[in-house]
Tab-separated table of C-alpha atoms in Angstrom:
chain	number	residue	atom	x	y	z
I	348	MET	CA	-9.335	49.298	-0.523
I	349	THR	CA	-12.533	50.870	0.781
I	350	LYS	CA	-14.632	49.299	3.528
I	351	LYS	CA	-17.317	48.505	0.971
I	352	LYS	CA	-14.906	46.552	-1.241
I	353	ILE	CA	-13.578	44.564	1.718
I	354	GLY	CA	-17.147	43.824	2.769
I	355	SER	CA	-18.166	42.488	-0.623
I	356	LEU	CA	-14.963	40.493	-0.944
I	357	GLY	CA	-15.662	38.851	2.465
I	358	PHE	CA	-19.219	38.099	1.398
I	359	PHE	CA	-17.982	36.568	-1.847
I	360	ILE	CA	-15.511	34.316	0.001
I	361	ILE	CA	-18.157	33.140	2.446
I	362	LEU	CA	-20.554	32.404	-0.358
I	363	LEU	CA	-17.915	30.521	-2.318
I	364	SER	CA	-17.003	28.379	0.668
I	365	ILE	CA	-20.645	27.524	1.252
I	366	ILE	CA	-21.027	26.465	-2.388
I	367	VAL	CA	-17.776	24.383	-2.282
I	368	TYR	CA	-18.950	22.751	0.943
I	369	TRP	CA	-22.322	22.014	-0.510
I	370	PHE	CA	-20.877	20.687	-3.710
I	371	TYR	CA	-18.130	18.464	-2.249
I	372	PHE	CA	-18.715	17.716	1.426
I	373	SER	CA	-22.383	17.905	2.330
I	374	SER	CA	-23.918	14.661	3.576
I	375	PRO	CA	-25.653	12.531	0.951
I	376	ALA	CA	-29.345	12.799	0.046
I	377	PRO	CA	-31.543	9.724	0.449
I	378	PHE	CA	-30.811	7.055	-2.159
I	379	PRO	CA	-33.141	7.306	-5.190
I	380	PRO	CA	-36.034	4.840	-5.614
I	381	ASN	CA	-35.632	1.760	-7.794
I	382	GLN	CA	-37.483	3.066	-10.851
I	383	GLN	CA	-35.286	6.141	-10.920
I	384	LEU	CA	-32.168	3.908	-10.738
I	385	ILE	CA	-33.376	1.863	-13.672
I	386	ASP	CA	-34.144	4.964	-15.748
I	387	GLU	CA	-30.771	6.521	-14.988
I	388	MET	CA	-28.849	3.338	-15.825
I	389	ASN	CA	-30.657	2.814	-19.138
I	390	ARG	CA	-30.218	6.449	-20.062
I	391	ILE	CA	-26.477	6.498	-19.425
I	392	PHE	CA	-25.729	3.011	-20.720
I	393	PRO	CA	-28.622	1.661	-22.936
I	394	LYS	CA	-26.858	-1.722	-23.227
I	395	ALA	CA	-27.630	-2.335	-19.568
I	396	THR	CA	-31.377	-2.860	-20.340
I	397	ALA	CA	-31.941	-2.968	-16.583
I	398	SER	CA	-35.433	-4.152	-15.631
I	399	ILE	CA	-35.387	-5.397	-12.002
I	400	ILE	CA	-33.422	-3.973	-9.098
I	401	GLN	CA	-32.588	-6.868	-6.776
I	402	ASP	CA	-31.360	-4.829	-3.835
I	403	THR	CA	-29.503	-1.739	-2.799
I	404	ILE	CA	-26.511	-2.476	-0.601
I	405	PRO	CA	-25.002	0.526	1.192
I	406	ILE	CA	-21.238	0.012	1.457
I	407	ASP	CA	-20.720	3.221	3.326
I	408	GLU	CA	-22.342	6.644	3.460
I	409	ARG	CA	-21.264	7.559	-0.076
I	410	HIS	CA	-21.091	4.212	-1.895
I	411	VAL	CA	-23.947	1.912	-2.827
I	412	LEU	CA	-23.876	-1.369	-4.725
I	413	VAL	CA	-26.978	-2.144	-6.793
I	414	PRO	CA	-27.377	-5.638	-8.236
I	415	PHE	CA	-29.913	-5.836	-11.044
I	416	ILE	CA	-31.431	-8.170	-13.643
I	417	SER	CA	-31.585	-7.103	-17.272
I	418	GLN	CA	-34.245	-7.785	-19.942
I	419	LYS	CA	-31.910	-10.508	-21.328
I	420	ASP	CA	-32.026	-12.172	-17.917
I	421	ASP	CA	-28.427	-11.291	-17.160
I	422	TYR	CA	-27.395	-10.623	-13.551
I	423	GLY	CA	-25.398	-7.406	-13.416
I	424	LEU	CA	-23.942	-4.949	-10.949
I	425	SER	CA	-24.052	-1.168	-10.768
I	426	TYR	CA	-21.862	1.009	-8.639
I	427	TRP	CA	-23.257	4.270	-7.216
I	428	VAL	CA	-21.251	7.087	-5.668
I	429	TRP	CA	-22.393	10.314	-3.995
I	430	LYS	CA	-20.328	12.899	-5.800
I	431	HIS	CA	-20.758	16.560	-6.690
I	432	HIS	CA	-23.945	16.625	-4.661
I	433	LYS	CA	-25.528	13.899	-6.711
I	434	TRP	CA	-25.967	10.160	-6.644
I	435	GLN	CA	-24.054	9.060	-9.755
I	436	VAL	CA	-23.690	5.705	-11.326
I	437	ALA	CA	-19.941	5.205	-11.509
I	438	SER	CA	-19.948	1.875	-13.272
I	439	ILE	CA	-22.327	-0.673	-14.769
I	440	ASP	CA	-21.356	-4.223	-15.531
I	441	THR	CA	-24.015	-6.275	-17.388
I	442	LYS	CA	-22.680	-9.440	-15.779
I	443	GLY	CA	-21.660	-9.911	-12.151
I	444	GLU	CA	-18.416	-11.801	-12.097
I	445	PRO	CA	-16.558	-11.129	-8.785
I	446	MET	CA	-14.640	-7.860	-8.721
I	447	LEU	CA	-12.731	-5.810	-6.168
I	448	TRP	CA	-14.133	-2.366	-5.440
I	449	LYS	CA	-11.507	-0.097	-3.906
I	450	LEU	CA	-13.297	2.801	-2.250
I	451	ASN	CA	-10.253	4.611	-1.096
I	452	GLY	CA	-7.077	4.125	-3.199
I	453	ASN	CA	-4.443	2.081	-1.487
I	454	ASP	CA	-6.150	1.436	1.814
I	455	PRO	CA	-6.964	-2.269	1.898
I	456	SER	CA	-9.566	-1.785	4.663
I	457	SER	CA	-11.667	0.025	2.057
I	458	PHE	CA	-11.577	-2.907	-0.433
I	459	TYR	CA	-14.762	-4.950	-1.048
I	460	PHE	CA	-15.367	-8.108	-3.001
I	461	VAL	CA	-18.595	-7.705	-4.974
I	462	TRP	CA	-20.447	-10.265	-7.078
I	463	ASN	CA	-23.760	-11.184	-8.714
I	464	ILE	CA	-23.776	-14.699	-10.107
I	465	ASN	CA	-26.465	-15.812	-12.563
I	466	PRO	CA	-28.508	-18.733	-11.049
I	467	ARG	CA	-28.214	-20.468	-14.439
I	468	ASP	CA	-24.592	-21.195	-13.499
I	469	HIS	CA	-25.721	-23.336	-10.510
I	470	LEU	CA	-22.933	-22.115	-8.287
I	471	HIS	CA	-23.032	-23.138	-4.678
I	472	SER	CA	-20.206	-21.039	-3.291
I	473	ILE	CA	-17.272	-18.831	-4.058
I	474	HIS	CA	-13.939	-19.120	-2.315
I	475	PHE	CA	-11.963	-15.921	-2.213
I	476	TYR	CA	-8.200	-16.009	-1.766
I	477	LEU	CA	-5.236	-13.843	-0.831
I	478	ILE	CA	-2.141	-15.577	-2.226
I	479	ARG	CA	1.552	-14.906	-2.299
I	480	ASN	CA	3.484	-17.693	-3.997
I	481	ARG	CA	6.259	-19.533	-2.303
I	482	GLY	CA	9.672	-18.716	-3.637
I	483	TYR	CA	13.346	-18.298	-2.935
I	484	ARG	CA	16.201	-16.251	-4.247
I	485	ILE	CA	19.944	-16.298	-3.784
I	486	ALA	CA	21.661	-13.197	-5.110
I	487	GLU	CA	24.944	-11.524	-4.168
I	488	GLY	CA	25.294	-13.804	-1.181
I	489	ILE	CA	21.863	-12.756	0.226
I	490	GLU	CA	19.396	-15.564	0.625
I	491	ARG	CA	15.692	-14.979	0.741
I	492	TYR	CA	12.825	-17.377	1.285
I	493	TYR	CA	9.270	-16.268	0.621
I	494	PRO	CA	6.750	-18.305	2.634
I	495	ARG	CA	3.516	-19.073	0.827
I	496	VAL	CA	0.642	-17.008	1.989
I	497	GLN	CA	-2.782	-18.463	1.346
I	498	MET	CA	-5.767	-16.999	3.145
I	499	GLU	CA	-9.320	-18.066	2.311
I	500	LYS	CA	-12.859	-16.772	2.752
I	501	LYS	CA	-15.872	-18.867	1.653
I	502	VAL	CA	-19.107	-17.259	0.604
I	503	SER	CA	-22.310	-19.130	-0.032
I	504	ILE	CA	-24.485	-17.883	-2.913
I	505	GLN	CA	-27.376	-20.213	-2.219
I	506	GLU	CA	-29.786	-17.692	-0.821
I	507	LYS	CA	-28.676	-14.622	-2.673
I	508	SER	CA	-26.988	-14.378	-6.042
I	509	TYR	CA	-25.199	-11.200	-5.076
I	510	GLY	CA	-23.217	-9.694	-2.263
I	511	ALA	CA	-20.474	-7.396	-1.038
I	512	MET	CA	-17.793	-8.335	1.458
I	513	GLN	CA	-15.111	-6.224	3.076
I	514	LEU	CA	-11.661	-7.751	3.362
I	515	SER	CA	-11.219	-9.266	6.796
I	516	ASP	CA	-8.991	-7.674	9.420
I	517	GLU	CA	-6.344	-10.333	9.043
I	518	TRP	CA	-6.114	-9.827	5.292
I	519	VAL	CA	-5.867	-6.077	5.778
I	520	THR	CA	-3.158	-6.472	8.432
I	521	PHE	CA	-1.102	-8.702	6.153
I	522	MET	CA	-1.539	-6.457	3.103
I	523	ASN	CA	-0.520	-3.355	5.028
I	524	ALA	CA	2.546	-4.986	6.579
I	525	TYR	CA	3.474	-6.455	3.164
I	526	SER	CA	3.204	-3.174	1.269
I	527	LYS	CA	5.148	-1.310	3.928
I	528	VAL	CA	8.115	-3.607	3.474
I	529	GLU	CA	7.804	-3.758	-0.320
I	530	SER	CA	7.601	-0.011	-0.721
I	531	ALA	CA	10.857	0.409	1.220
I	532	LYS	CA	12.586	-1.991	-1.229
I	533	GLN	CA	14.691	-0.669	-3.987
I	534	PHE	CA	12.920	-2.928	-6.435
I	535	PRO	CA	9.492	-3.671	-5.066
I	536	GLU	CA	7.996	-7.024	-5.992
I	537	GLN	CA	4.290	-7.396	-6.661
I	538	ASN	CA	3.699	-11.109	-6.164
I	539	MET	CA	0.691	-10.985	-3.951
I	540	PHE	CA	-2.783	-11.209	-5.529
I	541	LEU	CA	-6.452	-11.660	-4.773
I	542	GLY	CA	-8.409	-14.404	-6.558
I	543	TRP	CA	-11.469	-16.615	-6.494
I	544	THR	CA	-12.605	-20.207	-7.200
I	545	PRO	CA	-16.236	-21.030	-8.084
I	546	TYR	CA	-17.707	-24.276	-6.696
I	547	ASP	CA	-20.926	-26.129	-7.587
I	548	GLN	CA	-23.381	-28.052	-5.326
I	549	THR	CA	-21.204	-31.180	-5.274
I	550	ASN	CA	-18.199	-29.072	-4.197
I	551	ASN	CA	-16.452	-29.453	-7.514
I	552	GLU	CA	-14.789	-26.640	-9.353
I	553	THR	CA	-16.902	-25.246	-12.080
I	554	PHE	CA	-17.094	-22.079	-14.139
I	555	PRO	CA	-19.952	-19.559	-14.227
I	556	TRP	CA	-20.023	-18.919	-17.991
I	557	SER	CA	-23.233	-16.864	-17.843
I	558	SER	CA	-21.734	-14.496	-15.332
I	559	VAL	CA	-18.507	-13.445	-16.996
I	560	ASN	CA	-17.469	-11.246	-19.948
I	561	GLY	CA	-20.197	-8.681	-19.574
I	562	THR	CA	-20.041	-5.277	-21.140
I	563	MET	CA	-19.044	-2.504	-18.937
I	564	TYR	CA	-19.760	1.125	-18.565
I	565	LEU	CA	-16.953	2.818	-16.697
I	566	ASN	CA	-16.760	6.328	-15.422
I	567	SER	CA	-13.114	7.099	-14.774
I	568	LYS	CA	-13.637	8.008	-11.151
I	569	ILE	CA	-14.032	4.428	-9.870
I	570	ASP	CA	-11.344	2.028	-8.854
I	571	LEU	CA	-12.479	-1.539	-9.879
I	572	ASP	CA	-10.097	-4.516	-10.195
I	573	TYR	CA	-10.620	-7.790	-12.002
I	574	LEU	CA	-9.850	-10.828	-9.888
I	575	MET	CA	-7.838	-13.766	-11.024
I	576	THR	CA	-9.572	-17.185	-11.044
I	577	VAL	CA	-7.551	-19.688	-9.073
I	578	GLY	CA	-7.676	-23.391	-10.065
I	579	LYS	CA	-8.561	-25.833	-7.335
I	580	GLY	CA	-5.293	-27.587	-8.071
I	581	ASP	CA	-3.333	-24.457	-7.204
I	582	ILE	CA	-4.789	-24.327	-3.738
I	583	GLU	CA	-2.673	-26.023	-1.101
I	584	ILE	CA	-4.230	-28.230	1.516
I	585	PRO	CA	-2.350	-29.186	4.724
I	586	ARG	CA	-0.799	-32.620	4.847
O	1220	MET	CA	-5.802	-0.853	14.336
O	1221	GLU	CA	-2.223	0.047	14.914
O	1222	ILE	CA	-1.163	3.651	14.511
O	1223	ASP	CA	2.214	3.724	12.881
O	1224	SER	CA	4.305	6.665	13.920
O	1225	ASN	CA	7.715	5.070	13.522
O	1226	TYR	CA	9.806	7.467	11.524
O	1227	ASN	CA	13.520	7.408	10.874
O	1228	VAL	CA	14.434	10.007	13.517
O	1229	ILE	CA	18.094	10.129	12.644
O	1230	GLU	CA	17.345	10.931	8.997
O	1231	ILE	CA	14.920	13.640	10.020
O	1232	LEU	CA	17.542	15.141	12.371
O	1233	THR	CA	20.235	15.234	9.741
O	1234	VAL	CA	17.919	16.900	7.212
O	1235	ILE	CA	17.164	19.603	9.808
O	1236	LEU	CA	20.890	19.963	10.498
O	1237	GLY	CA	21.518	20.291	6.758
O	1238	TRP	CA	18.960	23.101	6.468
O	1239	LEU	CA	20.424	24.873	9.507
O	1240	ALA	CA	23.855	24.725	7.891
O	1241	ILE	CA	22.409	26.238	4.693
O	1242	ILE	CA	20.728	29.073	6.672
O	1243	PHE	CA	24.041	29.684	8.437
O	1244	PHE	CA	25.942	29.945	5.146
O	1245	ALA	CA	23.236	32.198	3.632
O	1246	TYR	CA	23.462	34.508	6.626
O	1247	THR	CA	27.271	34.691	6.348
O	1248	ILE	CA	27.078	35.558	2.657
O	1249	TYR	CA	24.404	38.210	3.318
O	1250	GLN	CA	26.558	39.826	6.015
O	1251	LYS	CA	29.564	40.114	3.660
O	1252	GLN	CA	27.626	41.606	0.757
O	1253	MET	CA	27.939	45.290	-0.131
O	1254	VAL	CA	24.802	45.357	-2.270
O	1255	LYS	CA	22.215	43.202	-0.552
O	1256	PRO	CA	19.258	41.489	-2.315
O	1257	LYS	CA	15.761	41.558	-0.817
O	1258	VAL	CA	15.547	39.083	2.015
O	1259	TRP	CA	12.521	37.244	0.651
O	1260	GLU	CA	14.358	36.561	-2.603
O	1261	ILE	CA	17.135	34.606	-0.914
O	1262	PRO	CA	15.190	31.375	-0.089
O	1263	LEU	CA	13.730	31.413	-3.610
O	1264	ILE	CA	17.153	31.743	-5.262
O	1265	ILE	CA	18.528	28.941	-3.034
O	1266	LEU	CA	15.571	26.655	-3.867
O	1267	VAL	CA	16.016	27.237	-7.625
O	1268	GLY	CA	19.795	26.695	-7.203
O	1269	LEU	CA	19.063	23.316	-5.609
O	1270	PHE	CA	17.726	22.052	-8.902
O	1271	SER	CA	20.427	19.949	-10.475
O	1272	PHE	CA	21.095	17.034	-12.785
O	1273	SER	CA	22.411	14.221	-10.635
O	1274	ILE	CA	23.405	10.612	-11.048
O	1275	ASN	CA	22.189	7.853	-8.760
O	1276	TRP	CA	24.981	5.909	-7.230
O	1277	LYS	CA	24.679	2.848	-5.032
O	1278	MET	CA	26.779	3.009	-1.909
O	1279	PHE	CA	26.578	0.632	1.068
O	1280	ASP	CA	23.190	-0.641	0.090
O	1281	VAL	CA	21.600	2.799	-0.416
O	1282	MET	CA	21.111	5.005	-3.349
O	1283	VAL	CA	22.821	8.361	-3.074
O	1284	GLN	CA	22.367	11.241	-5.526
O	1285	LEU	CA	25.570	12.735	-6.828
O	1286	PRO	CA	24.890	16.200	-8.258
O	1287	ILE	CA	26.692	16.888	-11.551
O	1288	LEU	CA	25.171	19.798	-13.483
O	1289	PRO	CA	23.981	22.984	-11.682
O	1290	LEU	CA	20.807	23.425	-13.799
O	1291	GLY	CA	19.233	25.817	-11.300
O	1292	VAL	CA	22.311	28.097	-11.318
O	1293	TRP	CA	22.175	28.160	-15.148
O	1294	ILE	CA	18.460	29.067	-15.157
O	1295	LEU	CA	19.083	31.927	-12.744
O	1296	TYR	CA	22.028	33.096	-14.851
O	1297	PHE	CA	19.889	33.311	-17.967
O	1298	VAL	CA	17.107	35.104	-16.097
O	1299	PHE	CA	19.438	37.711	-14.628
O	1300	LYS	CA	21.975	37.864	-17.519
O	1301	GLY	CA	20.831	41.247	-18.756
O	1302	LYS	CA	20.955	42.778	-15.330
O	1303	ASP	CA	24.570	42.547	-14.329
O	1304	GLN	CA	24.087	44.047	-10.874
O	1305	ARG	CA	21.311	41.596	-9.958
O	1306	TRP	CA	23.348	38.594	-11.003
O	1307	GLN	CA	26.240	39.753	-8.862
O	1308	THR	CA	24.052	39.913	-5.760
O	1309	CYS	CA	22.306	36.603	-6.203
O	1310	ARG	CA	25.157	34.520	-7.687
O	1311	SER	CA	26.515	33.320	-4.289
O	1312	PHE	CA	23.058	32.223	-3.130
O	1313	ALA	CA	22.462	30.304	-6.372
O	1314	TRP	CA	25.707	28.430	-5.910
O	1315	LEU	CA	24.831	27.883	-2.245
O	1316	GLY	CA	21.694	26.199	-3.485
O	1317	PHE	CA	23.674	23.883	-5.647
O	1318	GLY	CA	26.115	23.298	-2.818
O	1319	ALA	CA	23.208	22.345	-0.615
O	1320	ASN	CA	22.974	19.118	-2.656
O	1321	PHE	CA	26.423	18.172	-1.375
O	1322	ILE	CA	25.451	19.087	2.201
O	1323	PHE	CA	22.534	16.685	1.960
O	1324	LEU	CA	24.742	14.056	0.326
O	1325	ALA	CA	27.227	14.346	3.176
O	1326	SER	CA	24.460	14.105	5.777
O	1327	THR	CA	23.113	10.918	4.114
O	1328	LEU	CA	26.537	9.389	4.275
O	1329	LEU	CA	26.810	10.440	7.907
O	1330	THR	CA	23.432	8.983	8.721
O	1331	LEU	CA	24.234	5.456	7.686
O	1332	PRO	CA	26.940	4.523	10.168
O	1333	VAL	CA	25.151	6.427	13.017
O	1334	HIS	CA	21.902	4.609	12.266
O	1335	HIS	CA	23.725	1.304	12.175
O	1336	VAL	CA	25.365	1.849	15.585
O	1337	ILE	CA	22.120	2.867	17.280
O	1338	TYR	CA	19.974	0.278	15.529
O	1339	PRO	CA	22.170	-2.776	14.764
O	1340	LYS	CA	20.548	-4.429	11.707
O	1341	ASP	CA	21.335	-7.976	12.854
O	1342	ASP	CA	19.608	-7.516	16.197
O	1343	LEU	CA	16.188	-9.119	16.616
O	1344	SER	CA	15.234	-6.715	19.392
O	1345	VAL	CA	15.662	-3.749	17.051
O	1346	TYR	CA	12.812	-5.136	14.897
O	1347	ILE	CA	10.729	-6.451	17.770
O	1348	SER	CA	11.041	-3.979	20.587
O	1349	ASN	CA	7.514	-3.755	21.940
O	1350	VAL	CA	5.500	-6.951	22.271
O	1351	GLU	CA	2.693	-5.545	24.448
O	1352	ASN	CA	0.033	-5.773	21.689
O	1353	ALA	CA	1.598	-8.631	19.787
O	1354	SER	CA	-0.393	-11.562	18.409
O	1355	ILE	CA	-0.193	-13.981	15.474
O	1356	ILE	CA	-2.343	-14.547	12.444
O	1357	ASN	CA	-2.508	-17.715	10.356
O	1358	ILE	CA	-1.358	-17.087	6.837
O	1359	HIS	CA	-1.532	-20.659	5.546
O	1360	PRO	CA	-4.038	-23.490	6.010
O	1361	SER	CA	-1.322	-25.709	7.547
O	1362	ALA	CA	-1.210	-23.331	10.536
O	1363	LYS	CA	-2.826	-24.725	13.660
O	1364	ASP	CA	-5.107	-23.033	16.075
O	1365	ARG	CA	-2.392	-21.686	18.278
O	1366	SER	CA	-1.644	-18.410	20.044
O	1367	LEU	CA	1.401	-16.344	20.855
O	1368	ASN	CA	3.204	-16.924	24.135
O	1369	LYS	CA	4.164	-13.289	24.835
O	1370	ASP	CA	6.278	-14.072	27.890
O	1371	SER	CA	8.288	-16.654	26.024
O	1372	LEU	CA	8.875	-14.220	23.151
O	1373	ARG	CA	9.859	-11.361	25.521
O	1374	LYS	CA	12.247	-13.573	27.529
O	1375	GLN	CA	13.999	-15.030	24.491
O	1376	LEU	CA	14.306	-11.899	22.350
O	1377	ASP	CA	17.915	-11.324	23.361
O	1378	THR	CA	19.012	-14.959	23.414
O	1379	MET	CA	17.718	-16.241	20.127
O	1380	ARG	CA	20.477	-17.474	17.881
O	1381	GLN	CA	20.869	-16.207	14.334
O	1382	GLU	CA	21.193	-19.070	11.836
O	1383	ALA	CA	21.695	-19.497	8.156
O	1384	ILE	CA	18.766	-19.387	5.742
O	1385	TYR	CA	18.598	-22.481	3.547
O	1386	SER	CA	16.185	-20.950	1.157
O	1387	ASP	CA	16.450	-23.429	-1.719
O	1388	GLN	CA	16.382	-26.396	0.619
O	1389	TRP	CA	13.259	-25.155	2.433
O	1390	TYR	CA	11.629	-24.559	-0.855
O	1391	LYS	CA	12.438	-28.000	-2.289
O	1392	GLU	CA	11.485	-29.864	0.880
O	1393	THR	CA	7.962	-28.463	0.481
O	1394	TYR	CA	7.674	-29.849	-3.027
O	1395	MET	CA	8.833	-33.421	-2.203
O	1396	ASP	CA	5.765	-34.770	-3.922
O	1397	PRO	CA	5.106	-32.405	-6.817
O	1398	SER	CA	1.919	-34.145	-7.959
O	1399	SER	CA	0.049	-33.601	-4.722
O	1400	SER	CA	-1.298	-30.239	-3.648
O	1401	LYS	CA	-1.057	-31.386	-0.005
O	1402	ARG	CA	1.652	-29.129	1.286
O	1403	ASN	CA	2.575	-27.526	4.591
O	1404	GLU	CA	4.185	-24.164	4.840
O	1405	ARG	CA	7.374	-23.919	6.920
O	1406	PHE	CA	6.346	-20.494	8.172
O	1407	PRO	CA	2.555	-20.488	8.465
O	1408	TYR	CA	2.220	-17.721	11.063
O	1409	LEU	CA	2.778	-13.973	10.935
O	1410	LEU	CA	3.642	-11.979	14.071
O	1411	ILE	CA	1.708	-8.742	14.149
O	1412	GLY	CA	1.167	-5.824	16.507
O	1413	THR	CA	4.837	-5.451	17.397
O	1414	SER	CA	6.781	-2.306	16.802
O	1415	SER	CA	10.447	-1.750	15.933
O	1416	LYS	CA	12.709	0.287	18.126
O	1417	TRP	CA	11.545	3.926	18.454
O	1418	GLY	CA	12.994	6.226	15.823
O	1419	SER	CA	14.465	3.451	13.711
O	1420	GLY	CA	11.940	3.754	10.899
O	1421	LEU	CA	12.507	0.029	10.227
O	1422	HIS	CA	9.811	-2.334	8.912
O	1423	ALA	CA	9.808	-6.074	8.566
O	1424	LEU	CA	7.481	-8.992	7.965
O	1425	ILE	CA	7.967	-11.382	10.882
O	1426	TYR	CA	7.117	-15.040	10.063
O	1427	ILE	CA	7.058	-17.762	12.714
O	1428	GLU	CA	8.047	-21.317	11.977
O	1429	ASP	CA	5.570	-24.205	12.279
O	1430	ASP	CA	7.309	-25.656	15.358
O	1431	GLY	CA	7.035	-22.222	17.025
O	1432	LYS	CA	10.809	-21.974	17.541
O	1433	GLY	CA	11.973	-20.006	14.495
O	1434	ILE	CA	11.538	-16.465	13.373
O	1435	LEU	CA	12.105	-15.338	9.784
O	1436	LEU	CA	12.540	-11.579	9.485
O	1437	SER	CA	11.924	-10.216	6.027
O	1438	THR	CA	13.258	-6.667	5.809
O	1439	PRO	CA	13.421	-4.568	2.668
O	1440	LYS	CA	17.200	-5.214	2.419
O	1441	LYS	CA	17.574	-8.812	3.491
O	1442	GLU	CA	16.213	-11.702	5.513
O	1443	LEU	CA	17.325	-12.895	8.937
O	1444	TYR	CA	16.569	-16.198	10.588
O	1445	PHE	CA	16.579	-16.831	14.336
O	1446	ARG	CA	15.997	-19.951	16.414
O	1447	SER	CA	14.791	-20.105	20.017
O	1448	LYS	CA	15.191	-22.863	22.632
O	1449	ASP	CA	11.528	-22.883	23.732
O	1450	SER	CA	8.410	-22.460	21.631
O	1451	LEU	CA	7.068	-18.955	21.126
O	1452	LEU	CA	3.543	-20.357	20.652
O	1453	GLU	CA	1.139	-22.254	22.878
O	1454	GLY	CA	-1.677	-24.713	22.309
O	1455	GLY	CA	-2.648	-26.538	19.167
O	1456	GLU	CA	-0.518	-29.648	19.485
């Protein structure tokens, strides 16, 4: 190889790495203004009919939650991600029933509860739960008892219809310890789940019918989980 | 946040030993050969030779893989079939690759008793060896506002008695009144921040009983139950 060839190859490699860096790793540009968000959402997913942006909630540097109100007066959620050097809308849900947004695969400390409840549903608060049901098993002379795990987090939706909440440290600690033991099992059990219970002003269980069963636009690069609703009767209270 | 660096050191050591043995055998074969292959080809041939059809077989609580069909050797045979000379030079290495499966099988079987002697599986102090950063979290609403008594835990680690688990009884006691949702959990606390003995690679969920005097260890293989004389918790009463 001549010197000239080596030189141009080196130049090409440097240029390529700059482009790759710019495309994948460069720090995010400022988040677009509201009107631009509305236009982009309605262009990508016309059913959204977004008309008012309620807020933009930065989850971290590269993830932003944008609650919005549609022309049909539905309260929805849109999920924005900085990817390929662009702010992209990763998902749009025309209604804001509580969901779990997993920013980083299996790391529970990157999990967020997100919600946007229509005021028509007159909810007062949402109780989020981490539950593992009590159980026992006797097989081949080995006895196992599974204590019930029930951890709770209450969120008021009086002032704001929407929100995002990271799982608390204690939840994350439990989930990590649990999955470490389960993954070492020959037959892992998946009997732990996250759920929610909606409550009205009088602290009775209710159901936010105007906030569920929305239509959803989903770009495959986002990890969103539905949450189970837990009946008030399934919640244990100490004796 | 805890940084978890507890690997199964014995397993890692035996895998390294296994590879050293393979390198040793490869070297011996190479020395004896009249017509020698290129050196960089040898690891490749061994790796392809490793490829085999094997059956899983449960032995002393662990799955071991018993190699049956030398698929990798067959592949190499078909590739080199036309070139008789080449097949002659690489044949021994291909079979060494298949044989490596048995070397790893033997090392797994060797690991088990050694691991058990160094880290006895019924010993509480194997699972809870460092309590410096230990604390408890409440995992059920019936848990009270209590905290861990580290000294009490440290002092009693070696003297706690192992007892039988009455799983069905504990379960049924909780549901004495099935119509009410007022229930207390027998193990409403989880011990966190402890580490198992260095190099054991063992993990367990460690529950603490509501009276503060019992520990339920839930490991991937089984559960163990220990009782102490004095409470491991303080406050709350």
